[in-house]
Each structure stands twice: as C-alpha cells, then as structure tokens.
Coordinates of N, CA and C in Angstrom, one line a residue:
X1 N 0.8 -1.2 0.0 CA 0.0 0.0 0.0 C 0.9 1.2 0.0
X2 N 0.5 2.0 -0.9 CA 1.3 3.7 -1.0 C 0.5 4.8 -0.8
X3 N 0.8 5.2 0.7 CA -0.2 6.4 0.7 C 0.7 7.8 0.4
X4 N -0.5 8.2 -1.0 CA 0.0 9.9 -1.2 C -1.2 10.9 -1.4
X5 N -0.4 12.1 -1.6 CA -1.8 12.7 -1.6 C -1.3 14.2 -1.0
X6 N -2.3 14.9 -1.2 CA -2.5 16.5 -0.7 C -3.6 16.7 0.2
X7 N -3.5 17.6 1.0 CA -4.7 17.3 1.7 C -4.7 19.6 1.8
X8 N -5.8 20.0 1.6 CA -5.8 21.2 1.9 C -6.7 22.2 2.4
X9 N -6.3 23.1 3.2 CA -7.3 23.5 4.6 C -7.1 25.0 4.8
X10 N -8.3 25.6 5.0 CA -8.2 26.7 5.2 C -8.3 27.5 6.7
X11 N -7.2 28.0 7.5 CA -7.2 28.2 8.7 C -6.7 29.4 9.4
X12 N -6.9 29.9 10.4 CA -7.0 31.5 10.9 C -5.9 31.2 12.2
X13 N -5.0 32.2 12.1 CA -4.8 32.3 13.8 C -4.6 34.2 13.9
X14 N -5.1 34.0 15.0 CA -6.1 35.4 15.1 C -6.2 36.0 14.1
X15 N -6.2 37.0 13.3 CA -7.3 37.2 12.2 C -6.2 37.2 10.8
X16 N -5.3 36.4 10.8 CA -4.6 35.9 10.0 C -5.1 34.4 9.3
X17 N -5.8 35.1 8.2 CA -6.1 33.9 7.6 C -5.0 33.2 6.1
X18 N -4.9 31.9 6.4 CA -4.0 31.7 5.1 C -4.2 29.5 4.8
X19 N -4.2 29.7 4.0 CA -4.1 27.8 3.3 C -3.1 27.1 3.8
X20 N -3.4 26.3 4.5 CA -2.4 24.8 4.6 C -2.5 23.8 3.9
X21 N -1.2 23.5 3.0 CA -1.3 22.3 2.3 C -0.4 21.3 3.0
X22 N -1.0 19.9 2.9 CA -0.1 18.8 4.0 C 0.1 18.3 2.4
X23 N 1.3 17.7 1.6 CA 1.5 16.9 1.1 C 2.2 15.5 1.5
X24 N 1.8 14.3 1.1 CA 2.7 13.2 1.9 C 2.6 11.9 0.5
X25 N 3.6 10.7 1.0 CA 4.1 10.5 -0.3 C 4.9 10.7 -1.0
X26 N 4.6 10.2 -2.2 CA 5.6 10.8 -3.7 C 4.2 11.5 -4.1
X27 N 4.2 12.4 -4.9 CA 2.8 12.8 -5.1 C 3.1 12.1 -7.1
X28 N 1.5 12.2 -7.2 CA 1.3 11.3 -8.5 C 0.7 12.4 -9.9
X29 N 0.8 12.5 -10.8 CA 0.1 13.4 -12.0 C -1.6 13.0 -11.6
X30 N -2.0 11.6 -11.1 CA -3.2 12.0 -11.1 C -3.8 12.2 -9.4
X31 N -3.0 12.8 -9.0 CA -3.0 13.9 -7.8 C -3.2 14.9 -8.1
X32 N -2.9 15.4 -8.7 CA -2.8 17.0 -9.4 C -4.1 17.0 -9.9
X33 N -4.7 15.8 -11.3 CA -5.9 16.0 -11.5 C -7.0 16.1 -10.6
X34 N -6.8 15.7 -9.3 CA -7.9 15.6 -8.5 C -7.9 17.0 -7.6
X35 N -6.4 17.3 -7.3 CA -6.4 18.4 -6.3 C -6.4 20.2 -6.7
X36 N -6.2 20.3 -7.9 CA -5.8 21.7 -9.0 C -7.2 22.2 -8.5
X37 N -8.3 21.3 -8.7 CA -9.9 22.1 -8.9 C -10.1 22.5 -7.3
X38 N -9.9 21.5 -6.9 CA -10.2 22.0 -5.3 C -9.4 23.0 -4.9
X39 N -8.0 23.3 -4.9 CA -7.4 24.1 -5.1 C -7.7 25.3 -5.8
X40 N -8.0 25.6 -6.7 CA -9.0 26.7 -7.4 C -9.7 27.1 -7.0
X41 N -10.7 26.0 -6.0 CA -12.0 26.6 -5.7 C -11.5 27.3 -4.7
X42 N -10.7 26.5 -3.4 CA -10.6 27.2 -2.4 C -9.9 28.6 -2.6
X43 N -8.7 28.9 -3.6 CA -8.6 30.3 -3.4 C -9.8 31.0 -4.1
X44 N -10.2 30.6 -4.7 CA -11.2 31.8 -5.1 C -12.0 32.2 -4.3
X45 N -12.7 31.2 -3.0 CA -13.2 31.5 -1.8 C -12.6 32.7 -0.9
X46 N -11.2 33.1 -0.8 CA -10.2 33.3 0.0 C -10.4 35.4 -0.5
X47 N -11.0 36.3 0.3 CA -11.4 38.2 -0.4 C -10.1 37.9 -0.2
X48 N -8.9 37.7 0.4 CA -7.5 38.7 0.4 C -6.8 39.2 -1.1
X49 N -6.2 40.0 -0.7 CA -5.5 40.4 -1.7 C -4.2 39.1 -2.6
X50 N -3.5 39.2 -1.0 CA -2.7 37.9 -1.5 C -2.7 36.6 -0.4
X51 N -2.7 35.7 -0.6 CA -2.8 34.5 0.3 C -1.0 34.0 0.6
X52 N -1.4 33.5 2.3 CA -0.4 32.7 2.9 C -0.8 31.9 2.4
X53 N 0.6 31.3 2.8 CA 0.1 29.5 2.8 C 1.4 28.8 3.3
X54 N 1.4 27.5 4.3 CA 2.0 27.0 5.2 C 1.8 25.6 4.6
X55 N 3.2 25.0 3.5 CA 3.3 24.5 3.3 C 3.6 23.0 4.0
X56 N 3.2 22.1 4.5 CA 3.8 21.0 5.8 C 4.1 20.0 4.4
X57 N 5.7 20.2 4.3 CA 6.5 18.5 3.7 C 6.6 17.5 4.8
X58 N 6.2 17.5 6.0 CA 7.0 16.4 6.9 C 7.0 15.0 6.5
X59 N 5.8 14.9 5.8 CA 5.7 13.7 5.2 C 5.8 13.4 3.5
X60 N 6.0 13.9 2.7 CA 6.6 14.5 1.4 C 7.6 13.9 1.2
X61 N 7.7 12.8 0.3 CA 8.3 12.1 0.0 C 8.7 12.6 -2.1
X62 N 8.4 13.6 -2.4 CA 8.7 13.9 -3.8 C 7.6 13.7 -4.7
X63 N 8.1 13.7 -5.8 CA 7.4 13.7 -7.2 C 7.3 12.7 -8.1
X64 N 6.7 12.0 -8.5 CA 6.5 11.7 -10.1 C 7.1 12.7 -11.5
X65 N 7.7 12.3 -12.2 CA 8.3 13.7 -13.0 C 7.4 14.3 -13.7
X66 N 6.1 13.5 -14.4 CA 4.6 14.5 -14.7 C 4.2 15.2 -13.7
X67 N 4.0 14.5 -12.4 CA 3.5 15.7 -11.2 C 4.1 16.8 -10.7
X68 N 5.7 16.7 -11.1 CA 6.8 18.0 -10.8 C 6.1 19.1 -11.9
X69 N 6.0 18.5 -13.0 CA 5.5 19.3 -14.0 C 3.9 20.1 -13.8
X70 N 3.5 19.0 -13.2 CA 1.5 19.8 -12.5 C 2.2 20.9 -11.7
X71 N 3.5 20.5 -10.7 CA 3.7 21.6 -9.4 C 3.8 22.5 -9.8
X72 N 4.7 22.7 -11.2 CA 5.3 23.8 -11.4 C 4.3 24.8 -12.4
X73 N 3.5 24.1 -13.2 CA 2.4 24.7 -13.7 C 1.4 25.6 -13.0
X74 N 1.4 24.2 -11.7 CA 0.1 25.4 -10.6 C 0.9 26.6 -9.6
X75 N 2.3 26.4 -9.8 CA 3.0 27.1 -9.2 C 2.5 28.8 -10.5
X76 N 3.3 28.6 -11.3 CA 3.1 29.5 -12.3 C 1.5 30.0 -12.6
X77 N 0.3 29.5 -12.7 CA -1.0 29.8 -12.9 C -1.4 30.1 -11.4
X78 N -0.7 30.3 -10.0 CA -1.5 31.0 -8.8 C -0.5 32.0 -8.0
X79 N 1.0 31.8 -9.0 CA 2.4 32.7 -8.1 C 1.4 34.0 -7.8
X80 N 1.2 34.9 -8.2 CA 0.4 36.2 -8.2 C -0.3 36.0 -6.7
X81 N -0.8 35.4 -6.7 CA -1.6 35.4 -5.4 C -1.3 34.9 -3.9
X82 N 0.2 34.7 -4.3 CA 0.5 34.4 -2.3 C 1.3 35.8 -1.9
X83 N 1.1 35.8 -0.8 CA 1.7 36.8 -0.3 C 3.3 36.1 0.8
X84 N 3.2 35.1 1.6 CA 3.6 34.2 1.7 C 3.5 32.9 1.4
X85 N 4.8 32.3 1.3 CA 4.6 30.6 1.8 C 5.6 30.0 2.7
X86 N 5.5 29.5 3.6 CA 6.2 28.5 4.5 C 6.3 27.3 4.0
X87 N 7.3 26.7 3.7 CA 7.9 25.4 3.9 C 8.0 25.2 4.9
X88 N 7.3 23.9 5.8 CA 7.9 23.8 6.7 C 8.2 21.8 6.5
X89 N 9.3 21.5 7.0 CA 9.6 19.9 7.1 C 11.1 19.9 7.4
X90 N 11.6 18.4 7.4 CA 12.7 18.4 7.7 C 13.9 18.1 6.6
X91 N 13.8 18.4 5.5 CA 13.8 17.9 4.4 C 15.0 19.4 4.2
X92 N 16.3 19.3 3.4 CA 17.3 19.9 2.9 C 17.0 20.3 1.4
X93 N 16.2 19.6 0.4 CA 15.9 20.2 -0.6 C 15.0 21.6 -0.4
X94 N 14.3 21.8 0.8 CA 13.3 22.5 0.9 C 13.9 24.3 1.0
X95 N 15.2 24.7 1.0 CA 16.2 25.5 1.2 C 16.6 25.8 -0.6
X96 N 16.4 24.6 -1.2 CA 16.4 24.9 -2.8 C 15.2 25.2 -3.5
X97 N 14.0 24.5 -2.8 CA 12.7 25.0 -3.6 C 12.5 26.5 -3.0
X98 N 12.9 27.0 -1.9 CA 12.3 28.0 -1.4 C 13.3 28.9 -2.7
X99 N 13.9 28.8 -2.5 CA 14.8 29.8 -4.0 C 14.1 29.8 -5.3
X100 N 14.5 28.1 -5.6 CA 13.5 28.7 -7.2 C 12.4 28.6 -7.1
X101 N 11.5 28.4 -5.9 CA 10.2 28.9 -5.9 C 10.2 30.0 -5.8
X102 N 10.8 31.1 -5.4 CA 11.1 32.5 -5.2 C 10.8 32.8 -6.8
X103 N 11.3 32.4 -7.5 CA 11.1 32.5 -9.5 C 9.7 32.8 -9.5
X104 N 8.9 31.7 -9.2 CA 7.5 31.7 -9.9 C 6.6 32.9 -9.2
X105 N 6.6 32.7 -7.6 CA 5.8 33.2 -7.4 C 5.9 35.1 -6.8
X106 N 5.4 35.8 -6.5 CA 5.1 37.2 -6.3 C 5.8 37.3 -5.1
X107 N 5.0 36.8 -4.2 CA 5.5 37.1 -2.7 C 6.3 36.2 -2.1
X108 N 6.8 36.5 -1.1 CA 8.1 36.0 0.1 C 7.9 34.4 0.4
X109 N 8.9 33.4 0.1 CA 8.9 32.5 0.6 C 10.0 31.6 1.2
X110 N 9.7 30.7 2.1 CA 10.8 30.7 3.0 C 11.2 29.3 3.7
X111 N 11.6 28.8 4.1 CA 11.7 27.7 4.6 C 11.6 27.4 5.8
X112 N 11.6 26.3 7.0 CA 11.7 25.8 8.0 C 11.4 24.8 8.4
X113 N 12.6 24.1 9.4 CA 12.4 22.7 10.1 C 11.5 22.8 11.6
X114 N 10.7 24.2 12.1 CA 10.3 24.0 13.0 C 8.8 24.5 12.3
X115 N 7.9 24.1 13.1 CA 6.1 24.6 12.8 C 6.3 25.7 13.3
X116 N 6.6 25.8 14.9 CA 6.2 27.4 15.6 C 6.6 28.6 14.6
X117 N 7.9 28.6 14.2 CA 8.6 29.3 13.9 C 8.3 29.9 12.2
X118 N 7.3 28.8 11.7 CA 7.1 28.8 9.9 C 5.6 29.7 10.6
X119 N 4.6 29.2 11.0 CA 3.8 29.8 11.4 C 3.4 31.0 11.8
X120 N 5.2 31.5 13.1 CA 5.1 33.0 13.3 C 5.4 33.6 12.3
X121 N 6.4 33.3 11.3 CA 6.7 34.0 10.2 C 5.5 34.4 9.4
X122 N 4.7 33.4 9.1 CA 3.4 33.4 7.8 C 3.0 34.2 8.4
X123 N 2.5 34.3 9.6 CA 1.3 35.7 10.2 C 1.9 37.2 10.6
X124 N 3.1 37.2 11.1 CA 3.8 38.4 11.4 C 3.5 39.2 10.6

C-alpha cells in the first residue's frame, strides 16, 4: 500500500487567515488532477488580496516527474496570489525549492524545520 496525496485547509490564527497544504508521499500526475480544482476553488473563496500558505513537507516524499511538471504549472498559474509561503519539514531540498520557488511566485517564501517558527513568520 502507498499512501500519497494532498490534503488542503483553510485556517485563521487570530485574524490571520492563510491555506495549509499537507503533502505526503511521492505525489502522483493524477494527484494534481484531483487536487488543481479543489485548489482553485478554495482560493477563489479566500477576499485577500494575496494568500499565505504554510506548506507542511513532513511527510513528502517527492514527485513523479509528470507531477513536478503539475507543481510547477500550478506554481506558475497561482504565483500572483500568495503573499507568503512556508515550507515547513525536515527535508534539505526545501532550502532549494524556497529559491526557485522565489522564481514563480510574487510574494516571500521561506523555509523551516520547526512549525512554531514557519507559522510565526506566515502571520507576522
């Protein structure tokens, strides 16, 4: 059995609202098909101007090389709209994505191996 997947949630700490995505797994191309729409819908839900979001790798195990290709698409069709993102996991590539993810998207993004610390950043 291989469990993967995204799972994504919309959550406040005091009146800081922003998206948590959990990815865990290798994530698969027909991951993406399933999760892109829900993903859509939920920002469109979201009045802010630009959206956080508090990425949790802990359990993120990589890509499929069509799904790198979904990431970097949905990366490119929603960059405009974050204002942050947190990485947070324990993972050393995540120090490289925060860079060239810095490429696609608009606003500040960042990395971390601790929650408290990815969390205070996203709302500060």
């Amino acid at each position: 059995m291989s469990r993967h997947g995204i799972s994504i949630g919309l959550e406040r700490v005091n009146d800081t609202l922003f998206v948590s995505i959990k990815a865990s797994g290798k994530l698969t191309h027909e991951d993406y098909l399933r999760i892109v729409p829900v993903l859509d819908s939920a920002l469109a839900k979201v009045n802010e101007p630009k959206i956080n979001v508090l990425f949790d790798a802990t359990e993120f195990k990589g890509w499929e090389l069509r799904a790198a290709w979904d990431d970097l698409k949905l990366g490119l069709s929603h960059g405009s709209h974050f204002g942050r993102v947190a990485l947070y996991g324990p993972h050393e590539w995540q120090v490289w994505a925060a860079k060239v993810g810095s490429w696609f998207i608009s606003g500040e993004i960042q990395s971390f191996d601790n929650y408290d610390e990815a969390l205070a950043w996203l709302i500060e």
